[in-house]
Amino acid sequence: MKVDSMAQRHAYILDRVKKEGNVRVADLLAALDVSAVTIRKDLALLEEKKLLFRTHGNVSLANPYTKDRDVNEKENILADQKTRIGLKAAELIEPDDAIIIASGTTVLQLARAIPKEMRLTVLTSAMNISMALLDKPNVEIVQLGGIVRKTSTSVTGNYAESILDNFTCSKLFLGVDGIDPEQGCTTSNMMEATLNKAMIRTAQKTIILTDSSKFGRRGFGKICMLNEIDQIITDDGISSSMVQDLENIGVEVTIV
């Protein structure tokens, strides 16, 4: 469509970003039939007014850059969605499995959802995950050691990473702070990202548990690219375009 008025273009851009959450600049160019210079000026004005945020080739309503927040604060954000995601992830665990549960409030819901009678081994970096498993008599807990991050109640560092060399696990359940088509999976702490990379090498299958608010966002520490993960379990707030992009690179998307 051809839109000559700046006000009409801005209204279209904001409406589309509101509906889709994250929009490619190339798609806006094609839809509005204007020059790249015009789109750049439009987006710069809208960003200056704090109406949207730009990243490389994309625009979104929310600030794409995450910050480190206390685990108790994060646990209350989209709590219902996190509970559903955790319950769904628990269905993937088989008796006598050996799995890794990383740190995060969504994977904590998985730990809580594991049936008490199930026999399995859980390797984890997060102390709150271990605490959630203590009342499950048939779960053997392997707690990694290292430097404690108080905001996440989890450990990081070379010692935690070296312990992983002694194990191999069937599945890794991993929480993230951001999922971005260009930057992949990220977290707000670089030492946690390094440990997560080691966990991916230790597991045969990597499953991301995340609520939909994390899509289109970026943390400081890069964990992996999207094609390095096997499955994502999330809620129905994820955009259809993001689902399509993930499925196109072979990532299984499960929506609860």
PDB file of C-alpha atoms in Angstrom:
ATOM      1  CA  MET A   1       0.000   0.000   0.000  1.00  0.00           C
ATOM      2  CA  LYS A   2       1.157   3.539  -0.693  1.00  0.00           C
ATOM      3  CA  VAL A   3       0.877   5.913   2.273  1.00  0.00           C
ATOM      4  CA  ASP A   4       2.107   9.461   1.743  1.00  0.00           C
ATOM      5  CA  SER A   5       1.225  10.976   5.104  1.00  0.00           C
ATOM      6  CA  MET A   6       3.796  10.637   7.874  1.00  0.00           C
ATOM      7  CA  ALA A   7       1.013  10.403  10.464  1.00  0.00           C
ATOM      8  CA  GLN A   8      -0.590   7.518   8.553  1.00  0.00           C
ATOM      9  CA  ARG A   9       2.732   5.696   8.286  1.00  0.00           C
ATOM     10  CA  HIS A  10       3.392   6.111  11.979  1.00  0.00           C
ATOM     11  CA  ALA A  11      -0.097   4.872  12.846  1.00  0.00           C
ATOM     12  CA  TYR A  12       0.395   1.815  10.616  1.00  0.00           C
ATOM     13  CA  ILE A  13       3.822   1.030  12.082  1.00  0.00           C
ATOM     14  CA  LEU A  14       2.651   1.309  15.697  1.00  0.00           C
ATOM     15  CA  ASP A  15      -0.491  -0.721  15.048  1.00  0.00           C
ATOM     16  CA  ARG A  16       1.456  -3.511  13.374  1.00  0.00           C
ATOM     17  CA  VAL A  17       4.134  -3.631  16.073  1.00  0.00           C
ATOM     18  CA  LYS A  18       1.421  -3.693  18.745  1.00  0.00           C
ATOM     19  CA  LYS A  19      -0.268  -6.658  17.057  1.00  0.00           C
ATOM     20  CA  GLU A  20       2.867  -8.665  16.210  1.00  0.00           C
ATOM     21  CA  GLY A  21       5.220  -7.655  19.024  1.00  0.00           C
ATOM     22  CA  ASN A  22       8.295  -7.692  16.794  1.00  0.00           C
ATOM     23  CA  VAL A  23       8.338  -6.579  13.138  1.00  0.00           C
ATOM     24  CA  ARG A  24      11.087  -6.683  10.527  1.00  0.00           C
ATOM     25  CA  VAL A  25      12.020  -3.342   8.999  1.00  0.00           C
ATOM     26  CA  ALA A  26      12.087  -5.075   5.606  1.00  0.00           C
ATOM     27  CA  ASP A  27       8.421  -6.030   6.038  1.00  0.00           C
ATOM     28  CA  LEU A  28       7.505  -2.415   6.833  1.00  0.00           C
ATOM     29  CA  LEU A  29       9.363  -1.269   3.724  1.00  0.00           C
ATOM     30  CA  ALA A  30       7.448  -3.707   1.561  1.00  0.00           C
ATOM     31  CA  ALA A  31       4.072  -2.906   3.121  1.00  0.00           C
ATOM     32  CA  LEU A  32       4.383   0.896   2.989  1.00  0.00           C
ATOM     33  CA  ASP A  33       6.148   1.071  -0.383  1.00  0.00           C
ATOM     34  CA  VAL A  34       8.520   3.849   0.686  1.00  0.00           C
ATOM     35  CA  SER A  35      12.258   4.288   0.617  1.00  0.00           C
ATOM     36  CA  ALA A  36      14.638   2.935   3.248  1.00  0.00           C
ATOM     37  CA  VAL A  37      15.560   6.528   4.113  1.00  0.00           C
ATOM     38  CA  THR A  38      11.922   7.360   4.855  1.00  0.00           C
ATOM     39  CA  ILE A  39      11.462   4.299   7.067  1.00  0.00           C
ATOM     40  CA  ARG A  40      14.649   5.059   8.993  1.00  0.00           C
ATOM     41  CA  LYS A  41      13.462   8.612   9.660  1.00  0.00           C
ATOM     42  CA  ASP A  42      10.011   7.380  10.726  1.00  0.00           C
ATOM     43  CA  LEU A  43      11.457   4.826  13.121  1.00  0.00           C
ATOM     44  CA  ALA A  44      13.972   7.299  14.528  1.00  0.00           C
ATOM     45  CA  LEU A  45      11.159   9.751  15.324  1.00  0.00           C
ATOM     46  CA  LEU A  46       9.003   7.066  16.936  1.00  0.00           C
ATOM     47  CA  GLU A  47      11.936   5.802  18.995  1.00  0.00           C
ATOM     48  CA  GLU A  48      12.773   9.355  20.073  1.00  0.00           C
ATOM     49  CA  LYS A  49       9.204   9.626  21.401  1.00  0.00           C
ATOM     50  CA  LYS A  50       9.690   6.303  23.292  1.00  0.00           C
ATOM     51  CA  LEU A  51       6.906   4.675  21.254  1.00  0.00           C
ATOM     52  CA  LEU A  52       9.058   1.777  20.022  1.00  0.00           C
ATOM     53  CA  PHE A  53      12.587   0.370  20.122  1.00  0.00           C
ATOM     54  CA  ARG A  54      14.869  -0.477  17.215  1.00  0.00           C
ATOM     55  CA  THR A  55      17.389  -3.283  16.904  1.00  0.00           C
ATOM     56  CA  HIS A  56      19.237  -4.506  13.823  1.00  0.00           C
ATOM     57  CA  GLY A  57      16.524  -4.967  11.226  1.00  0.00           C
ATOM     58  CA  ASN A  58      13.632  -5.146  13.709  1.00  0.00           C
ATOM     59  CA  VAL A  59      11.350  -2.937  15.778  1.00  0.00           C
ATOM     60  CA  SER A  60       9.394  -3.748  18.943  1.00  0.00           C
ATOM     61  CA  LEU A  61       7.257  -2.012  21.560  1.00  0.00           C
ATOM     62  CA  ALA A  62       9.316  -3.261  24.507  1.00  0.00           C
ATOM     63  CA  ASN A  63      12.917  -2.438  25.280  1.00  0.00           C
ATOM     64  CA  PRO A  64      14.742  -5.472  23.832  1.00  0.00           C
ATOM     65  CA  TYR A  65      17.596  -5.311  26.330  1.00  0.00           C
ATOM     66  CA  THR A  66      17.045  -7.162  29.586  1.00  0.00           C
ATOM     67  CA  LYS A  67      18.500  -6.409  32.999  1.00  0.00           C
ATOM     68  CA  ASP A  68      19.334  -8.656  35.912  1.00  0.00           C
ATOM     69  CA  ARG A  69      16.416  -8.898  38.351  1.00  0.00           C
ATOM     70  CA  ASP A  70      15.935 -10.767  41.586  1.00  0.00           C
ATOM     71  CA  VAL A  71      14.417 -14.238  41.248  1.00  0.00           C
ATOM     72  CA  ASN A  72      11.633 -13.365  43.713  1.00  0.00           C
ATOM     73  CA  GLU A  73      10.595 -10.428  41.534  1.00  0.00           C
ATOM     74  CA  LYS A  74      10.660 -12.475  38.324  1.00  0.00           C
ATOM     75  CA  GLU A  75       8.650 -15.326  39.812  1.00  0.00           C
ATOM     76  CA  ASN A  76       5.546 -13.113  40.009  1.00  0.00           C
ATOM     77  CA  ILE A  77       5.709 -12.071  36.342  1.00  0.00           C
ATOM     78  CA  LEU A  78       3.327 -14.132  34.140  1.00  0.00           C
ATOM     79  CA  ALA A  79       3.095 -16.693  36.941  1.00  0.00           C
ATOM     80  CA  ASP A  80       0.147 -18.609  35.436  1.00  0.00           C
ATOM     81  CA  GLN A  81       1.920 -19.003  32.109  1.00  0.00           C
ATOM     82  CA  LYS A  82       5.073 -20.232  33.823  1.00  0.00           C
ATOM     83  CA  THR A  83       3.092 -22.806  35.779  1.00  0.00           C
ATOM     84  CA  ARG A  84       1.500 -24.162  32.587  1.00  0.00           C
ATOM     85  CA  ILE A  85       4.856 -24.303  30.841  1.00  0.00           C
ATOM     86  CA  GLY A  86       6.386 -26.192  33.766  1.00  0.00           C
ATOM     87  CA  LEU A  87       3.558 -28.720  33.816  1.00  0.00           C
ATOM     88  CA  LYS A  88       3.900 -29.336  30.078  1.00  0.00           C
ATOM     89  CA  ALA A  89       7.667 -29.754  30.335  1.00  0.00           C
ATOM     90  CA  ALA A  90       7.241 -32.337  33.100  1.00  0.00           C
ATOM     91  CA  GLU A  91       5.406 -34.553  30.588  1.00  0.00           C
ATOM     92  CA  LEU A  92       8.674 -34.914  28.636  1.00  0.00           C
ATOM     93  CA  ILE A  93      10.515 -36.532  31.540  1.00  0.00           C
ATOM     94  CA  GLU A  94      10.689 -40.316  31.537  1.00  0.00           C
ATOM     95  CA  PRO A  95      11.304 -42.661  34.508  1.00  0.00           C
ATOM     96  CA  ASP A  96      15.008 -43.154  35.268  1.00  0.00           C
ATOM     97  CA  ASP A  97      15.919 -40.128  33.160  1.00  0.00           C
ATOM     98  CA  ALA A  98      19.052 -38.124  33.901  1.00  0.00           C
ATOM     99  CA  ILE A  99      18.307 -34.469  33.187  1.00  0.00           C
ATOM    100  CA  ILE A 100      19.697 -30.993  33.756  1.00  0.00           C
ATOM    101  CA  ILE A 101      17.490 -28.220  35.109  1.00  0.00           C
ATOM    102  CA  ALA A 102      19.213 -24.845  34.835  1.00  0.00           C
ATOM    103  CA  SER A 103      18.220 -21.718  36.755  1.00  0.00           C
ATOM    104  CA  GLY A 104      15.177 -19.492  36.323  1.00  0.00           C
ATOM    105  CA  THR A 105      11.623 -19.049  37.497  1.00  0.00           C
ATOM    106  CA  THR A 106      10.018 -21.002  34.653  1.00  0.00           C
ATOM    107  CA  VAL A 107      12.247 -24.065  35.072  1.00  0.00           C
ATOM    108  CA  LEU A 108      11.509 -23.840  38.813  1.00  0.00           C
ATOM    109  CA  GLN A 109       7.882 -24.590  37.949  1.00  0.00           C
ATOM    110  CA  LEU A 110       9.085 -27.694  36.115  1.00  0.00           C
ATOM    111  CA  ALA A 111      10.914 -28.895  39.238  1.00  0.00           C
ATOM    112  CA  ARG A 112       7.768 -28.411  41.291  1.00  0.00           C
ATOM    113  CA  ALA A 113       5.687 -30.311  38.708  1.00  0.00           C
ATOM    114  CA  ILE A 114       7.824 -33.465  38.717  1.00  0.00           C
ATOM    115  CA  PRO A 115       5.726 -36.308  40.237  1.00  0.00           C
ATOM    116  CA  LYS A 116       6.883 -37.418  43.680  1.00  0.00           C
ATOM    117  CA  GLU A 117       6.911 -41.068  42.720  1.00  0.00           C
ATOM    118  CA  MET A 118       9.084 -40.613  39.614  1.00  0.00           C
ATOM    119  CA  ARG A 119      12.609 -42.020  39.718  1.00  0.00           C
ATOM    120  CA  LEU A 120      15.201 -39.824  38.021  1.00  0.00           C
ATOM    121  CA  THR A 121      18.454 -37.949  38.453  1.00  0.00           C
ATOM    122  CA  VAL A 122      18.473 -34.149  38.291  1.00  0.00           C
ATOM    123  CA  LEU A 123      21.650 -32.146  37.869  1.00  0.00           C
ATOM    124  CA  THR A 124      21.154 -28.444  38.616  1.00  0.00           C
ATOM    125  CA  SER A 125      23.040 -25.214  39.172  1.00  0.00           C
ATOM    126  CA  ALA A 126      20.178 -23.588  41.092  1.00  0.00           C
ATOM    127  CA  MET A 127      19.750 -24.012  44.817  1.00  0.00           C
ATOM    128  CA  ASN A 128      16.029 -23.212  44.676  1.00  0.00           C
ATOM    129  CA  ILE A 129      15.618 -26.056  42.177  1.00  0.00           C
ATOM    130  CA  SER A 130      17.297 -28.441  44.617  1.00  0.00           C
ATOM    131  CA  MET A 131      15.074 -27.198  47.444  1.00  0.00           C
ATOM    132  CA  ALA A 132      11.976 -27.786  45.313  1.00  0.00           C
ATOM    133  CA  LEU A 133      13.057 -31.396  44.751  1.00  0.00           C
ATOM    134  CA  LEU A 134      13.878 -32.275  48.364  1.00  0.00           C
ATOM    135  CA  ASP A 135      10.408 -33.672  49.106  1.00  0.00           C
ATOM    136  CA  LYS A 136      10.576 -36.053  46.102  1.00  0.00           C
ATOM    137  CA  PRO A 137      12.164 -39.193  47.589  1.00  0.00           C
ATOM    138  CA  ASN A 138      12.923 -40.890  44.263  1.00  0.00           C
ATOM    139  CA  VAL A 139      14.764 -37.923  42.727  1.00  0.00           C
ATOM    140  CA  GLU A 140      18.543 -37.999  43.091  1.00  0.00           C
ATOM    141  CA  ILE A 141      19.871 -34.427  43.127  1.00  0.00           C
ATOM    142  CA  VAL A 142      23.328 -33.488  41.876  1.00  0.00           C
ATOM    143  CA  GLN A 143      24.025 -29.903  42.946  1.00  0.00           C
ATOM    144  CA  LEU A 144      26.720 -28.038  41.039  1.00  0.00           C
ATOM    145  CA  GLY A 145      29.115 -25.921  43.089  1.00  0.00           C
ATOM    146  CA  GLY A 146      30.697 -22.584  42.363  1.00  0.00           C
ATOM    147  CA  ILE A 147      30.205 -18.853  42.774  1.00  0.00           C
ATOM    148  CA  VAL A 148      26.662 -18.104  43.989  1.00  0.00           C
ATOM    149  CA  ARG A 149      24.630 -15.485  42.133  1.00  0.00           C
ATOM    150  CA  LYS A 150      22.290 -14.224  44.812  1.00  0.00           C
ATOM    151  CA  THR A 151      19.806 -12.725  42.344  1.00  0.00           C
ATOM    152  CA  SER A 152      19.165 -16.142  40.779  1.00  0.00           C
ATOM    153  CA  THR A 153      20.151 -18.424  43.721  1.00  0.00           C
ATOM    154  CA  SER A 154      22.346 -20.313  41.239  1.00  0.00           C
ATOM    155  CA  VAL A 155      26.048 -21.042  40.862  1.00  0.00           C
ATOM    156  CA  THR A 156      28.398 -20.109  38.030  1.00  0.00           C
ATOM    157  CA  GLY A 157      32.101 -20.297  37.291  1.00  0.00           C
ATOM    158  CA  ASN A 158      34.807 -22.693  36.148  1.00  0.00           C
ATOM    159  CA  TYR A 159      34.242 -25.171  38.962  1.00  0.00           C
ATOM    160  CA  ALA A 160      30.574 -25.642  38.038  1.00  0.00           C
ATOM    161  CA  GLU A 161      31.524 -26.028  34.378  1.00  0.00           C
ATOM    162  CA  SER A 162      34.246 -28.595  35.097  1.00  0.00           C
ATOM    163  CA  ILE A 163      31.835 -30.804  37.051  1.00  0.00           C
ATOM    164  CA  LEU A 164      29.676 -31.117  33.939  1.00  0.00           C
ATOM    165  CA  ASP A 165      32.515 -32.908  32.148  1.00  0.00           C
ATOM    166  CA  ASN A 166      31.760 -35.960  34.309  1.00  0.00           C
ATOM    167  CA  PHE A 167      28.165 -36.373  33.173  1.00  0.00           C
ATOM    168  CA  THR A 168      25.948 -36.920  30.172  1.00  0.00           C
ATOM    169  CA  CYS A 169      22.222 -36.236  30.336  1.00  0.00           C
ATOM    170  CA  SER A 170      19.268 -36.880  28.070  1.00  0.00           C
ATOM    171  CA  LYS A 171      17.633 -33.454  28.353  1.00  0.00           C
ATOM    172  CA  LEU A 172      18.485 -29.921  29.410  1.00  0.00           C
ATOM    173  CA  PHE A 173      15.617 -27.688  30.538  1.00  0.00           C
ATOM    174  CA  LEU A 174      16.891 -24.159  30.168  1.00  0.00           C
ATOM    175  CA  GLY A 175      15.434 -20.777  31.075  1.00  0.00           C
ATOM    176  CA  VAL A 176      16.505 -17.610  29.223  1.00  0.00           C
ATOM    177  CA  ASP A 177      16.141 -13.847  29.528  1.00  0.00           C
ATOM    178  CA  GLY A 178      15.852 -13.236  25.808  1.00  0.00           C
ATOM    179  CA  ILE A 179      15.168 -14.967  22.498  1.00  0.00           C
ATOM    180  CA  ASP A 180      16.042 -12.990  19.402  1.00  0.00           C
ATOM    181  CA  PRO A 181      16.204 -14.126  15.759  1.00  0.00           C
ATOM    182  CA  GLU A 182      19.648 -12.570  15.319  1.00  0.00           C
ATOM    183  CA  GLN A 183      21.252 -13.009  18.742  1.00  0.00           C
ATOM    184  CA  GLY A 184      19.627 -16.322  19.678  1.00  0.00           C
ATOM    185  CA  CYS A 185      19.171 -17.251  23.338  1.00  0.00           C
ATOM    186  CA  THR A 186      20.662 -14.873  25.895  1.00  0.00           C
ATOM    187  CA  THR A 187      20.771 -14.225  29.614  1.00  0.00           C
ATOM    188  CA  SER A 188      21.573 -11.120  31.643  1.00  0.00           C
ATOM    189  CA  ASN A 189      24.771 -12.574  33.156  1.00  0.00           C
ATOM    190  CA  MET A 190      27.781 -13.612  31.065  1.00  0.00           C
ATOM    191  CA  MET A 191      29.019 -16.223  33.566  1.00  0.00           C
ATOM    192  CA  GLU A 192      25.604 -17.860  33.587  1.00  0.00           C
ATOM    193  CA  ALA A 193      25.680 -17.867  29.777  1.00  0.00           C
ATOM    194  CA  THR A 194      29.026 -19.685  29.793  1.00  0.00           C
ATOM    195  CA  LEU A 195      27.680 -22.323  32.189  1.00  0.00           C
ATOM    196  CA  ASN A 196      24.568 -22.739  30.041  1.00  0.00           C
ATOM    197  CA  LYS A 197      26.789 -23.403  27.015  1.00  0.00           C
ATOM    198  CA  ALA A 198      28.505 -26.191  28.946  1.00  0.00           C
ATOM    199  CA  MET A 199      25.108 -27.619  29.873  1.00  0.00           C
ATOM    200  CA  ILE A 200      24.109 -27.706  26.211  1.00  0.00           C
ATOM    201  CA  ARG A 201      27.247 -29.736  25.425  1.00  0.00           C
ATOM    202  CA  THR A 202      26.381 -32.170  28.229  1.00  0.00           C
ATOM    203  CA  ALA A 203      22.790 -32.830  27.129  1.00  0.00           C
ATOM    204  CA  GLN A 204      21.496 -34.733  24.136  1.00  0.00           C
ATOM    205  CA  LYS A 205      18.475 -32.436  23.782  1.00  0.00           C
ATOM    206  CA  THR A 206      18.024 -28.766  24.742  1.00  0.00           C
ATOM    207  CA  ILE A 207      14.527 -27.581  25.667  1.00  0.00           C
ATOM    208  CA  ILE A 208      13.888 -23.894  26.344  1.00  0.00           C
ATOM    209  CA  LEU A 209      11.150 -23.032  28.840  1.00  0.00           C
ATOM    210  CA  THR A 210      10.123 -19.400  28.513  1.00  0.00           C
ATOM    211  CA  ASP A 211       7.096 -17.165  28.699  1.00  0.00           C
ATOM    212  CA  SER A 212       6.275 -15.151  25.587  1.00  0.00           C
ATOM    213  CA  SER A 213       7.563 -11.848  27.010  1.00  0.00           C
ATOM    214  CA  LYS A 214      11.147 -13.006  26.363  1.00  0.00           C
ATOM    215  CA  PHE A 215      10.781 -13.114  22.563  1.00  0.00           C
ATOM    216  CA  GLY A 216      12.409 -10.204  20.769  1.00  0.00           C
ATOM    217  CA  ARG A 217      14.539  -9.397  23.810  1.00  0.00           C
ATOM    218  CA  ARG A 218      18.292  -9.642  24.393  1.00  0.00           C
ATOM    219  CA  GLY A 219      20.465 -10.205  27.429  1.00  0.00           C
ATOM    220  CA  PHE A 220      24.147  -9.348  27.823  1.00  0.00           C
ATOM    221  CA  GLY A 221      25.376 -12.950  27.819  1.00  0.00           C
ATOM    222  CA  LYS A 222      24.905 -14.993  24.647  1.00  0.00           C
ATOM    223  CA  ILE A 223      24.096 -18.668  25.222  1.00  0.00           C
ATOM    224  CA  CYS A 224      23.501 -20.119  21.761  1.00  0.00           C
ATOM    225  CA  MET A 225      21.901 -19.556  18.378  1.00  0.00           C
ATOM    226  CA  LEU A 226      18.339 -20.700  17.804  1.00  0.00           C
ATOM    227  CA  ASN A 227      19.354 -23.584  15.540  1.00  0.00           C
ATOM    228  CA  GLU A 228      21.277 -25.117  18.461  1.00  0.00           C
ATOM    229  CA  ILE A 229      18.104 -25.819  20.451  1.00  0.00           C
ATOM    230  CA  ASP A 230      15.599 -28.600  19.887  1.00  0.00           C
ATOM    231  CA  GLN A 231      12.349 -27.419  21.426  1.00  0.00           C
ATOM    232  CA  ILE A 232      10.720 -24.363  22.980  1.00  0.00           C
ATOM    233  CA  ILE A 233       7.754 -24.555  25.345  1.00  0.00           C
ATOM    234  CA  THR A 234       5.988 -21.217  25.731  1.00  0.00           C
ATOM    235  CA  ASP A 235       2.564 -19.599  26.117  1.00  0.00           C
ATOM    236  CA  ASP A 236       0.112 -18.373  23.498  1.00  0.00           C
ATOM    237  CA  GLY A 237       1.456 -14.820  23.609  1.00  0.00           C
ATOM    238  CA  ILE A 238       4.124 -15.779  21.062  1.00  0.00           C
ATOM    239  CA  SER A 239       3.527 -14.274  17.615  1.00  0.00           C
ATOM    240  CA  SER A 240       2.686 -16.514  14.673  1.00  0.00           C
ATOM    241  CA  SER A 241       5.609 -15.069  12.718  1.00  0.00           C
ATOM    242  CA  MET A 242       8.042 -16.047  15.467  1.00  0.00           C
ATOM    243  CA  VAL A 243       6.609 -19.578  15.546  1.00  0.00           C
ATOM    244  CA  GLN A 244       7.057 -19.817  11.787  1.00  0.00           C
ATOM    245  CA  ASP A 245      10.652 -18.575  11.958  1.00  0.00           C
ATOM    246  CA  LEU A 246      11.512 -21.130  14.638  1.00  0.00           C
ATOM    247  CA  GLU A 247       9.860 -24.019  12.857  1.00  0.00           C
ATOM    248  CA  ASN A 248      11.618 -23.066   9.623  1.00  0.00           C
ATOM    249  CA  ILE A 249      15.004 -23.737  11.273  1.00  0.00           C
ATOM    250  CA  GLY A 250      13.850 -27.019  12.804  1.00  0.00           C
ATOM    251  CA  VAL A 251      12.900 -25.916  16.321  1.00  0.00           C
ATOM    252  CA  GLU A 252       9.803 -27.649  17.729  1.00  0.00           C
ATOM    253  CA  VAL A 253       7.450 -25.099  19.299  1.00  0.00           C
ATOM    254  CA  THR A 254       4.963 -26.209  21.950  1.00  0.00           C
ATOM    255  CA  ILE A 255       2.356 -23.651  23.014  1.00  0.00           C
ATOM    256  CA  VAL A 256       0.384 -24.024  26.255  1.00  0.00           C
TER     257      VAL A 256
END
